[in-house]
Amino acid sequence: MNFQLIGVNHKSAPVEVRERLALPDSRLADACKRLTEQPGVEEGMILSTCNRVEVLARTVNGTADLRGFIRQFFKLDPGELDSYFYEYREQDMVRHVFRVTSSLDSMVVGEPQILGQVKEAYAVARTAGTVNSQLDSLLTRAFAVAKRVRTETAVGSSAVSVASVAVELAKKIFGSLNGKHVYLVGAGKMSELAARHLLAHGAASIFVANRTYDRAVQLARKFSGQAILFEQLYETCDRADIVITSTGAPFAIFRREHGEAFLARRRNRPMFFIDIAVPRDVDPEVNKLDGIFVYDIDDLQQAVSAHVADRKKEAERAEAIVANEVERFQARLQTLEVVPTIVSLQDHLETIRQAEIDRVRGRLGELSPDQELAVDALTKGIINKIMHTPITTLKSAAREPEATTVIEVVRRLFNLQDKKAEDKSNSASNAGAKT
Amino acid sequence: MPLTWLRVAVGFYTVGLLYALLALTRRSELLNRIALPAMVLGMVFQFVSLTEAVLLSDHPTLTSVHNSESLLALLIMVFFMIVYLFYRTTSPGIVIFPIVFLLTFVSATGEQPFLFVTPGVKKSWLFAHIALIFTGYAALFLSFGASLLYLVQERSLKSKKSNGILSRLPALETIDEIGYRSLLLGFPFMTLGLIAGTVVAQSTYGRVNLLDPKILLSVLMWAVYLIMLYTRWNAGWRGRRAAYLATFAFVAAVVAWAANYFSGIHRFVSS
């Protein structure tokens, strides 16, 4: 395989280090080309996101100086930043790449952006022509693994912030948020964030009521919403489907009778109260009304931590999938390495057989079609009998770590030098023949 | 032959029944994927069975009990499929599939088919009566299923815990819409069906005995249906109150159906 990877991520390096190594998209293609010009590097790709910078390569014998490339490319002093890098080789690198694309190595495990980022980096390298053979299969497989992880586990499916839980709940009540109205009572940071999330998911408009009217106007302008005098709160509140309250009031401002009045005016269409104030703005009695759903800050937080726990459990399942895929990928690659050898071995022996038949042809004289067939069968039979053991050995060796050694021995014994095999296989003998 | 096809249909509907039973306890991806195609196949066979039954006989054999139950099941499934096409949800199946299974099962294993004695009845009126009423029934059943789901989803949202199957139910407002729309759609069918029934009864018996249990119960069911629509439309009743009404209407419908067995005029008499 001869895969190599070097990189930094949010765990290994602080942001000051990561930003020194970050590559703007415009320089990515050039960097990939420079990478493949490095001695010993056959294929290369660079992934640069805000949380990680990684250099991926397939090399001639697994010992290319990627660290040197980084030092040179980013003009670092010798030894500088050295302690922040991690390196992976062979199946460790395969596992790492699978984990990264499946978002198991992300800061927020399961976040969906990383897959797109890897895909972009891959597209750049492909266009630049620096990824074309085994590294290509590695990345293609990694995308398939990421998809499998996403469909077979729930690692990316649950909301893990208070604002996103609020959106999720709103969707459970209203289906789509399109055309729904949001009412902000009190103007805090958190309610602003929740409102922003709801709007991003399609909510139609925002009303803002605040004790100080100016602040309400300010916030309403931010969302191109409508500011409302606090005194008119109870008359106007039933216009909203979702109410986010965060006032500093020392007592509940929404009580059962208010809820009943809202429902009557809304003809019982459901309402969702998100109460992030402490002490609470909404009397828990309101939640007992049919059609009104009240979630306070504790309820939301509980949902968040339940989801985080779920994600952890799901991440374990995802790791198992990755481990299984690493094994499968390795087995496939090794079979790929063996196949050209088997083919050229068969070709080689067939050529010999044909040549020998042609040579003695004249001495055999006129042959009947039956005799012709018999000669053919005889010579083929001998070859197949002899070939049987070497081929089965090659095939079973494909699944063992010593595959390359076995391939090399077979090639040397039979003096095989097939062009196709040279491309596909990168055994040491081939590399030697090339230089 | 019609009976054979019907039995095949029952076989497919069994998958739906399993889906409904298992969906309550755990999620099974495999069953999820095969339930819908199985139900569609069931519908196809049921349709074939019904068509053949009609073609094979001279009278509209829809009037035999086992075919009418089968027709009702088919119509319910048609409604379910319409909902599925619009909302992409199979959740109502949790309630609908067992009903469909039961109806089809009963009609497939029914013994001697009872025949409606129809001396001098205008056949097309009778046919219209049955088809319309049953479409109304089907809509009512679906609405009943939706209001049960609404209750479940509402409870789950209020309890603030999300667990397994409940997290896969459609949104509260979607369920509400399904229930309301099928109610709205079913009402004209039910009304026209009852009118057609009156015409048939008039032409058969001349005068209709209003105290006959079948007629009384049918009118009661129609009234409950009307009340449901009115409260829903006027006061926006949904949730618990709507579910109580829907349950009541469902029970009324079942009782009105059962009345066939002891009504003086609307009766499937053994031939």
XYZ file of C-alpha atoms in Angstrom:
706
model
C 0.000 0.000 0.000
C 2.631 2.529 1.095
C 0.189 5.114 2.366
C 1.498 7.964 4.470
C -0.209 10.845 6.204
C 0.991 13.757 8.280
C -1.140 16.457 9.811
C -2.386 18.590 12.657
C -5.931 18.850 13.997
C -7.868 20.563 16.776
C -6.668 17.968 19.260
C -2.989 18.032 18.425
C -2.453 21.735 17.809
C -3.847 25.067 19.037
C -5.469 27.422 16.571
C -2.301 29.570 16.284
C -0.493 26.578 14.798
C -3.374 25.501 12.574
C -3.767 28.928 11.050
C -0.081 29.040 10.107
C -0.518 25.827 8.167
C -3.922 26.597 6.672
C -4.042 26.690 2.876
C -6.455 28.916 0.981
C -8.390 27.086 -1.764
C -6.562 29.053 -4.431
C -3.209 27.529 -3.501
C -4.454 23.981 -2.988
C -3.956 22.638 -6.503
C -0.470 24.083 -6.671
C 0.398 22.580 -3.284
C -0.791 19.144 -4.439
C 1.450 19.334 -7.493
C 4.405 20.430 -5.394
C 3.727 17.481 -3.118
C 3.922 14.948 -5.935
C 7.201 16.504 -7.106
C 8.674 15.442 -3.770
C 11.031 12.455 -4.179
C 9.272 9.143 -3.574
C 5.750 10.577 -3.670
C 3.530 9.024 -6.337
C 0.135 10.397 -5.391
C -0.822 13.211 -3.048
C -3.680 15.227 -1.677
C -3.993 18.004 0.898
C -6.951 18.613 3.189
C -7.161 22.015 4.819
C -10.111 23.012 7.022
C -10.341 25.242 10.062
C -9.893 22.236 12.323
C -7.261 20.273 10.481
C -4.484 20.363 7.905
C -3.455 16.977 6.559
C -1.133 15.798 3.829
C -2.041 12.424 2.303
C 0.308 10.531 0.037
C 1.082 7.200 -1.564
C 4.805 6.790 -1.800
C 7.251 4.463 -3.482
C 8.296 2.601 -0.373
C 6.484 4.276 2.469
C 9.361 6.458 3.558
C 8.888 9.765 1.763
C 9.828 12.861 3.727
C 6.417 14.503 4.158
C 7.641 16.459 7.162
C 10.315 17.939 4.922
C 7.695 18.897 2.372
C 5.670 20.767 4.981
C 8.772 22.511 6.331
C 9.708 23.573 2.823
C 6.252 24.554 1.688
C 5.333 26.622 4.716
C 8.900 27.846 5.199
C 9.229 26.565 8.746
C 12.497 26.446 10.651
C 13.902 22.943 11.220
C 12.221 21.409 14.232
C 9.624 24.138 14.424
C 6.095 22.958 15.279
C 7.370 19.377 15.059
C 5.663 18.296 18.242
C 2.206 19.212 16.903
C 2.222 16.761 14.006
C 0.869 13.276 13.985
C 1.775 10.697 11.369
C -0.056 7.601 10.173
C 1.010 4.841 7.820
C -0.649 1.967 5.990
C -3.814 0.693 7.633
C -3.501 3.261 10.414
C -3.760 5.921 7.773
C -6.681 4.127 6.101
C -8.453 4.062 9.451
C -7.663 7.727 10.068
C -8.996 8.810 6.678
C -12.166 6.738 7.180
C -12.670 8.256 10.633
C -12.133 11.807 9.402
C -14.585 11.520 6.503
C -17.152 9.815 8.730
C -16.865 12.776 11.113
C -15.673 10.614 14.003
C -12.531 12.705 14.404
C -14.394 16.008 14.374
C -14.609 18.452 17.253
C -18.384 17.942 17.281
C -18.610 14.251 16.433
C -21.098 13.665 13.640
C -21.106 17.206 12.243
C -21.896 16.998 8.545
C -19.530 19.576 6.987
C -16.334 17.532 7.026
C -17.484 15.078 4.352
C -18.072 17.943 1.937
C -14.698 19.441 2.771
C -12.879 16.185 2.084
C -14.818 15.805 -1.154
C -13.729 19.285 -2.250
C -10.091 18.625 -1.434
C -10.336 15.356 -3.350
C -11.874 17.096 -6.360
C -9.049 19.649 -6.410
C -6.388 16.934 -6.262
C -8.130 14.895 -8.946
C -8.332 17.850 -11.284
C -4.689 18.571 -10.617
C -3.996 14.936 -11.512
C -2.206 14.189 -8.273
C -4.649 11.486 -7.225
C -5.177 8.689 -9.719
C -4.723 5.170 -8.482
C -4.663 3.652 -4.995
C -5.130 6.940 -3.176
C -8.140 7.440 -5.401
C -9.653 4.118 -4.344
C -8.916 5.012 -0.726
C -10.854 8.268 -0.919
C -13.734 6.785 -2.926
C -14.000 4.046 -0.334
C -13.853 6.630 2.466
C -16.880 8.424 1.014
C -18.762 5.140 0.853
C -17.820 4.418 4.470
C -19.000 7.879 5.542
C -22.312 7.228 3.830
C -22.613 3.842 5.494
C -21.899 5.359 8.899
C -24.504 8.015 8.338
C -27.234 5.625 7.223
C -26.507 2.800 9.643
C -25.894 4.829 12.771
C -27.552 7.915 14.160
C -24.267 9.632 14.880
C -25.128 12.785 12.970
C -28.872 12.868 13.340
C -29.554 14.420 16.717
C -29.452 18.049 17.716
C -26.755 18.873 20.242
C -27.321 22.521 21.065
C -30.178 24.235 22.869
C -31.090 26.229 19.763
C -31.111 23.205 17.466
C -33.139 21.184 19.973
C -35.663 24.021 19.980
C -35.870 23.858 16.196
C -36.231 20.080 16.294
C -39.102 20.297 18.777
C -40.806 23.019 16.784
C -40.640 20.784 13.738
C -42.171 17.922 15.703
C -45.112 20.126 16.515
C -45.578 22.113 13.317
C -44.001 19.896 10.696
C -42.542 22.600 8.548
C -41.731 25.990 10.056
C -42.679 27.766 6.860
C -45.090 30.574 7.589
C -44.834 30.193 11.364
C -44.481 33.306 13.491
C -41.996 33.665 16.307
C -42.481 35.948 19.296
C -39.494 37.020 21.377
C -40.412 38.150 24.861
C -37.342 39.751 26.389
C -34.248 40.275 24.335
C -31.405 38.056 25.472
C -28.474 36.554 23.577
C -29.862 33.047 23.828
C -33.331 33.903 22.570
C -31.743 35.811 19.720
C -29.770 32.715 18.783
C -32.844 30.499 18.935
C -34.774 32.987 16.794
C -31.984 33.024 14.251
C -32.104 29.212 14.062
C -35.875 29.174 13.635
C -35.694 31.772 10.878
C -32.987 29.791 9.134
C -35.386 26.838 9.111
C -38.150 28.788 7.433
C -40.022 30.699 10.164
C -41.860 33.611 8.580
C -41.617 36.584 10.879
C -40.512 37.792 14.276
C -42.273 39.905 16.879
C -40.243 41.381 19.714
C -41.599 42.688 23.008
C -39.267 44.008 25.676
C -39.568 46.055 28.878
C -37.384 48.723 27.299
C -39.007 49.437 23.982
C -35.803 50.709 22.330
C -34.103 47.372 22.777
C -37.105 45.666 21.207
C -36.913 47.976 18.220
C -33.196 47.311 17.880
C -33.616 43.550 17.915
C -36.650 43.647 15.636
C -34.657 45.616 13.103
C -31.959 42.941 13.142
C -34.460 40.321 11.961
C -36.596 42.805 10.006
C -39.340 41.935 12.449
C -41.866 43.959 14.363
C -41.358 45.582 17.776
C -44.333 45.530 20.128
C -44.999 47.514 23.305
C -44.704 45.297 26.349
C -48.154 46.449 27.540
C -49.687 44.846 24.436
C -48.033 41.491 25.046
C -51.184 39.599 26.037
C -53.276 40.996 23.201
C -50.725 40.173 20.523
C -49.122 36.971 21.723
C -51.694 34.650 20.151
C -50.434 35.706 16.724
C -47.279 33.702 17.318
C -46.890 29.954 16.961
C -43.599 29.885 18.801
C -42.925 32.071 21.833
C -39.420 32.427 23.214
C -39.362 34.085 26.598
C -36.303 35.262 28.494
C -37.370 38.162 30.706
C -35.891 38.886 34.102
C -39.340 38.940 35.696
C -39.312 37.495 39.229
C -42.653 35.726 38.652
C -44.337 33.893 35.783
C -45.723 36.279 33.190
C -47.677 33.606 31.327
C -50.229 31.832 33.481
C -52.950 29.303 32.796
C -55.622 31.917 32.092
C -53.392 33.553 29.488
C -52.830 30.245 27.783
C -56.561 29.537 27.720
C -57.235 32.948 26.217
C -54.586 32.428 23.528
C -55.996 29.032 22.601
C -59.520 30.381 22.346
C -58.399 33.168 20.056
C -56.259 30.774 18.008
C -59.100 28.265 17.661
C -56.924 25.726 19.438
C -54.100 25.755 16.976
C -51.041 24.550 18.914
C -48.492 26.908 20.477
C -44.934 26.235 21.508
C -43.391 28.105 24.444
C -39.639 28.044 24.821
C -38.895 29.403 28.263
C -35.224 30.108 28.779
C -35.671 32.510 31.685
C -34.661 31.691 35.240
C -36.857 32.126 37.207
C -39.287 30.755 34.690
C -41.572 33.055 32.712
C -44.190 30.411 32.002
C -46.187 28.775 34.764
C -45.816 24.963 34.468
C -49.633 24.787 34.664
C -49.728 26.152 31.110
C -48.166 22.938 29.827
C -51.247 21.057 31.021
C -53.445 22.845 28.482
C -54.301 20.849 25.374
C -52.391 22.329 22.488
C -49.757 24.304 24.383
C -46.309 22.844 24.773
C -43.931 24.451 27.250
C -40.252 23.596 27.385
C -38.091 25.314 29.982
C -34.330 25.585 29.960
C -33.912 22.344 31.930
C -36.065 20.395 29.499
C -34.027 21.672 26.583
C -30.744 20.977 28.306
C -31.923 17.481 29.168
C -32.745 16.821 25.536
C -29.301 18.083 24.581
C -27.483 15.819 27.009
C -29.636 12.859 26.010
C -28.644 13.480 22.424
C -24.969 13.834 23.315
C -25.123 10.485 25.118
C -26.876 8.967 22.091
C -24.160 10.272 19.839
C -21.484 8.679 21.981
C -23.215 5.343 21.784
C -23.690 5.715 18.056
C -20.049 6.760 17.631
C -19.007 3.414 19.102
C -21.060 1.606 16.496
C -19.568 3.829 13.827
C -16.044 2.911 14.990
C -16.908 -0.751 14.562
C -18.073 -0.082 11.019
C -14.838 1.773 10.282
C -12.708 -1.069 11.671
C -14.558 -3.549 9.509
C -14.205 -1.355 6.433
C -10.462 -0.903 6.997
C -10.048 -4.669 6.903
C -12.128 -5.017 3.777
C -10.295 -2.225 2.023
C -6.942 -3.770 2.819
C -7.992 -7.182 1.584
C -9.282 -5.654 -1.629
C -6.138 -3.681 -2.288
C -3.973 -6.723 -1.742
C -6.077 -8.835 -4.060
C -5.667 -6.066 -6.584
C -1.912 -6.320 -6.161
C -1.927 -10.083 -6.676
C -4.168 -10.209 -9.742
C -1.731 -8.679 -12.249
C 0.955 -11.080 -11.095
C -1.300 -14.080 -11.627
C -2.319 -12.790 -15.043
C 1.229 -12.204 -16.203
C 2.297 -15.572 -14.821
C -0.426 -17.253 -16.866
C 0.469 -15.216 -19.951
C 4.117 -16.072 -19.549
C 3.512 -19.818 -19.377
C 1.024 -19.743 -22.243
C 3.622 -18.049 -24.453
C 6.131 -20.763 -23.601
C 3.608 -23.480 -24.370
C 2.698 -22.000 -27.727
C 6.331 -21.539 -28.651
C 7.146 -25.158 -27.774
C 4.202 -26.506 -29.779
C 5.244 -24.424 -32.785
C 8.811 -25.673 -32.440
C 7.988 -29.403 -32.573
C 5.147 -28.926 -34.988
C 7.122 -29.930 -38.059
C 8.465 -33.087 -36.492
C 4.975 -34.312 -35.597
C 3.851 -34.408 -39.207
C 0.221 -34.413 -40.261
C -2.154 -34.597 -37.256
C -5.822 -35.480 -37.268
C -8.107 -32.929 -35.504
C -8.450 -35.394 -32.633
C -4.706 -35.674 -32.214
C -4.407 -31.897 -32.436
C -6.831 -31.571 -29.543
C -5.000 -34.214 -27.560
C -1.667 -32.365 -27.854
C -3.340 -29.160 -26.779
C -5.007 -30.813 -23.806
C -1.806 -32.559 -22.801
C 0.341 -29.434 -22.730
C -2.350 -27.333 -21.045
C -2.890 -30.035 -18.452
C 0.786 -30.075 -17.503
C 0.866 -26.311 -17.116
C -2.312 -26.163 -15.052
C -1.091 -28.899 -12.715
C 2.195 -27.098 -12.148
C 0.548 -23.685 -11.799
C -2.083 -24.789 -9.322
C -0.037 -24.440 -6.141
C 1.697 -21.140 -6.971
C -1.638 -19.509 -7.831
C -3.454 -20.699 -4.737
C -0.484 -19.584 -2.661
C -0.593 -16.162 -4.270
C -4.307 -15.862 -3.694
C -4.141 -16.820 -0.044
C -1.067 -14.658 0.474
C -3.126 -11.694 -0.731
C -4.869 -11.663 2.602
C -1.655 -11.852 4.625
C 0.705 -9.016 5.438
C 3.566 -10.719 3.561
C 1.747 -10.439 0.218
C 4.330 -8.124 -1.305
C 7.163 -10.503 -0.448
C 5.408 -13.449 -2.042
C 4.595 -11.419 -5.138
C 8.170 -10.310 -5.402
C 9.498 -13.862 -5.100
C 7.145 -15.149 -7.790
C 8.063 -12.315 -10.110
C 11.761 -12.931 -9.657
C 11.455 -16.696 -10.085
C 9.633 -16.364 -13.390
C 11.289 -13.142 -14.450
C 7.922 -11.442 -14.974
C 7.964 -7.898 -16.278
C 4.543 -6.983 -17.394
C 3.755 -3.344 -18.174
C 0.289 -3.583 -16.639
C 1.652 -5.111 -13.488
C 4.191 -2.369 -13.179
C 1.459 0.252 -13.075
C -0.723 -1.491 -10.600
C 1.771 -3.059 -8.297
C 4.363 -1.125 -6.466
C 6.523 -3.888 -5.173
C 10.107 -3.061 -4.426
C 11.426 -4.914 -7.481
C 9.285 -2.811 -9.765
C 10.369 0.406 -8.207
C 13.921 -0.722 -8.598
C 13.417 -1.436 -12.267
C 11.974 2.025 -12.794
C 14.771 4.174 -11.419
C -61.295 -18.093 -7.644
C -62.190 -14.713 -6.062
C -61.767 -16.327 -2.666
C -58.288 -17.585 -3.584
C -57.172 -14.113 -4.592
C -58.624 -12.738 -1.411
C -56.675 -15.258 0.630
C -53.487 -14.222 -1.129
C -54.347 -10.634 -0.234
C -54.777 -11.659 3.403
C -51.298 -13.139 3.244
C -49.840 -9.812 2.177
C -51.869 -7.879 4.698
C -50.390 -10.069 7.407
C -47.092 -8.296 6.770
C -48.833 -5.000 7.494
C -50.272 -6.438 10.676
C -46.805 -7.537 11.784
C -45.498 -4.080 10.958
C -48.158 -2.472 13.117
C -47.489 -4.793 16.038
C -43.706 -4.536 15.889
C -43.656 -0.798 15.245
C -45.109 -0.286 18.692
C -42.196 -1.924 20.413
C -39.119 -1.553 18.253
C -38.056 -0.305 14.897
C -37.340 -2.826 12.225
C -35.840 -1.365 9.073
C -36.422 -4.512 7.054
C -40.096 -4.761 7.904
C -40.416 -1.066 7.255
C -39.155 -1.547 3.753
C -41.300 -4.554 2.884
C -44.525 -3.496 4.597
C -45.575 -0.945 2.018
C -44.931 -3.089 -1.114
C -46.672 -6.004 0.594
C -49.710 -3.871 1.294
C -49.780 -2.656 -2.311
C -49.667 -6.259 -3.541
C -52.445 -7.073 -1.107
C -54.509 -4.275 -2.633
C -53.909 -5.588 -6.137
C -55.075 -9.084 -5.245
C -58.038 -7.749 -3.362
C -59.009 -5.640 -6.333
C -58.736 -8.645 -8.636
C -60.821 -10.704 -6.266
C -63.555 -8.084 -6.094
C -63.630 -7.431 -9.832
C -63.870 -11.119 -10.541
C -66.637 -11.571 -8.030
C -68.652 -8.825 -9.707
C -68.018 -10.151 -13.210
C -68.799 -13.751 -12.302
C -72.299 -13.096 -11.115
C -75.292 -11.400 -12.567
C -76.317 -9.435 -9.502
C -74.073 -6.905 -7.889
C -72.490 -9.357 -5.528
C -70.973 -6.525 -3.580
C -74.049 -7.011 -1.524
C -72.804 -10.250 -0.102
C -71.276 -9.715 3.283
C -67.846 -11.021 2.578
C -67.407 -8.902 -0.501
C -68.619 -5.777 1.198
C -66.147 -6.157 4.029
C -63.440 -6.755 1.488
C -64.478 -3.635 -0.423
C -64.375 -1.590 2.756
C -60.854 -2.816 3.471
C -59.769 -1.942 -0.049
C -61.233 1.555 0.185
C -59.484 2.140 3.513
C -56.219 1.114 1.895
C -56.865 3.463 -1.012
C -57.304 6.312 1.459
C -54.159 5.297 3.272
C -52.238 5.320 -0.004
C -53.514 8.786 -0.883
C -52.303 10.027 2.483
C -48.990 8.298 1.900
C -48.567 9.968 -1.480
C -49.163 13.394 0.015
C -47.379 13.099 3.340
C -44.890 10.276 2.808
C -45.720 8.705 6.113
C -46.739 5.151 6.909
C -47.507 5.922 10.544
C -51.304 5.774 10.180
C -50.667 2.161 9.196
C -50.128 1.359 12.846
C -53.879 1.782 13.289
C -55.085 1.175 9.726
C -53.274 -2.055 8.835
C -54.820 -4.151 11.609
C -58.310 -2.901 10.671
C -57.691 -3.758 7.020
C -56.306 -7.141 7.955
C -59.238 -7.936 10.172
C -61.838 -6.942 7.570
C -60.131 -8.893 4.815
C -59.502 -11.871 7.052
C -63.133 -12.056 8.098
C -64.321 -11.817 4.505
C -61.810 -14.404 3.287
C -62.754 -16.970 5.890
C -66.471 -16.184 5.939
C -68.632 -19.232 5.403
C -71.650 -19.130 3.196
C -71.970 -15.740 1.580
C -75.130 -14.041 2.712
C -77.089 -12.426 -0.006
C -79.145 -9.327 0.181
C -82.668 -10.090 -0.851
C -83.302 -7.481 -3.436
C -86.684 -7.888 -5.006
C -87.293 -5.107 -7.448
C -84.482 -2.982 -6.201
C -82.882 -0.532 -8.538
C -79.470 -2.096 -8.768
C -77.474 0.974 -9.597
C -78.915 2.824 -6.582
C -77.933 -0.052 -4.376
C -74.482 -0.109 -5.810
C -74.099 3.642 -5.299
C -75.342 3.325 -1.739
C -72.771 0.705 -0.855
C -69.818 2.329 -2.591
C -70.533 5.779 -1.155
C -71.180 4.629 2.386
C -68.039 2.534 2.381
C -65.892 5.373 1.147
C -67.315 7.384 4.021
C -66.482 4.558 6.432
C -62.944 4.355 5.104
C -62.399 8.079 5.601
C -63.846 7.855 9.082
C -61.517 4.997 10.008
C -58.502 6.867 8.759
C -59.527 9.951 10.675
C -59.960 7.809 13.768
C -56.467 6.409 13.305
C -55.047 9.885 12.890
C -56.679 11.185 16.037
C -55.245 8.287 18.035
C -51.805 9.088 16.644
C -52.362 12.740 17.527
C -52.994 11.786 21.132
C -49.893 9.625 21.264
C -47.709 12.329 19.751
C -49.163 14.999 22.028
C -48.493 12.850 25.106
C -44.968 12.220 23.951
C -44.290 15.931 23.441
C -45.745 16.805 26.815
C -43.797 14.130 28.628
C -40.619 15.690 27.195
C -39.038 12.336 26.593
C -38.427 11.068 23.118
C -38.313 7.346 22.673
C -37.924 4.948 19.793
C -41.002 4.695 17.649
C -42.567 7.917 18.884
C -39.738 9.964 17.475
C -40.662 8.678 14.017
C -44.273 9.825 14.083
C -45.105 12.700 11.754
C -45.389 16.193 13.178
C -48.432 17.004 15.265
C -49.877 19.423 12.717
C -49.362 16.924 9.893
C -51.299 14.239 11.759
C -53.976 16.794 12.512
C -54.233 17.722 8.863
C -54.502 14.097 7.760
C -57.335 13.522 10.212
C -59.204 16.691 9.303
C -58.872 16.277 5.560
C -60.059 12.693 5.526
C -62.982 13.731 7.687
C -63.807 16.545 5.295
C -63.501 14.260 2.303
C -65.528 11.449 3.842
C -68.547 13.482 4.880
C -70.085 14.122 1.441
C -69.660 10.432 0.597
C -71.371 9.385 3.790
C -74.219 11.849 3.241
C -74.806 10.867 -0.377
C -74.534 7.207 0.593
C -77.282 7.608 3.171
C -79.464 9.420 0.653
C -78.947 6.614 -1.867
C -79.801 4.139 0.891
C -83.048 5.980 1.579
C -83.968 5.794 -2.085
C -83.314 2.060 -2.130
C -85.329 1.507 1.034
C -88.215 3.627 -0.229
C -88.431 1.738 -3.487
C -88.190 -1.620 -1.743
C -90.524 -1.195 1.200
C -92.456 1.873 0.301
C -92.428 3.293 3.810
C -89.359 3.297 6.005
C -89.599 2.450 9.666
C -87.517 5.153 11.338
C -87.240 3.158 14.547
C -85.439 0.301 12.856
C -82.069 -0.061 14.646
C -80.104 0.135 11.431
C -81.634 3.408 10.393
C -81.488 4.873 13.874
C -77.833 4.019 14.274
C -76.929 5.229 10.806
C -78.531 8.561 11.499
C -76.769 8.708 14.856
C -73.429 8.016 13.195
C -74.081 10.678 10.610
C -74.963 13.149 13.383
C -71.746 12.415 15.258
C -69.852 12.895 12.035
C -71.515 16.254 11.561
C -70.751 17.299 15.146
C -67.110 16.364 14.673
C -66.861 18.489 11.581
C -68.659 21.372 13.215
C -66.583 21.477 16.402
C -63.472 21.114 14.365
C -64.381 23.822 11.935
C -65.906 26.231 14.412
C -63.850 25.825 17.585
C -60.807 24.100 16.157
C -61.293 21.098 18.463
C -58.411 18.732 18.199
C -56.322 16.607 20.486
C -58.105 14.864 23.295
C -61.609 16.202 22.657
C -61.416 15.447 18.950
C -60.104 11.974 19.691
C -63.035 11.258 22.010
C -65.455 12.311 19.317
C -63.635 10.292 16.676
C -63.708 7.244 18.922
C -67.412 7.762 19.467
C -68.023 8.069 15.725
C -65.947 4.949 15.143
C -67.937 2.976 17.684
C -71.175 4.306 16.178
C -70.008 3.175 12.748
C -69.159 -0.302 14.006
C -72.483 -0.606 15.806
C -74.364 0.642 12.742
C -72.578 -2.039 10.758
C -73.368 -4.701 13.323
C -76.999 -3.659 13.162
C -77.160 -5.454 9.807
C -77.503 -8.626 11.802
C -80.642 -7.624 13.679
C -82.279 -5.046 11.502
C -85.671 -5.833 10.013
C -85.116 -4.192 6.667
C -81.397 -3.903 6.077
C -80.357 -7.443 6.314
C -78.167 -9.940 4.611
C -80.417 -12.957 4.454
C -79.083 -16.372 3.661
C -80.297 -17.361 0.243
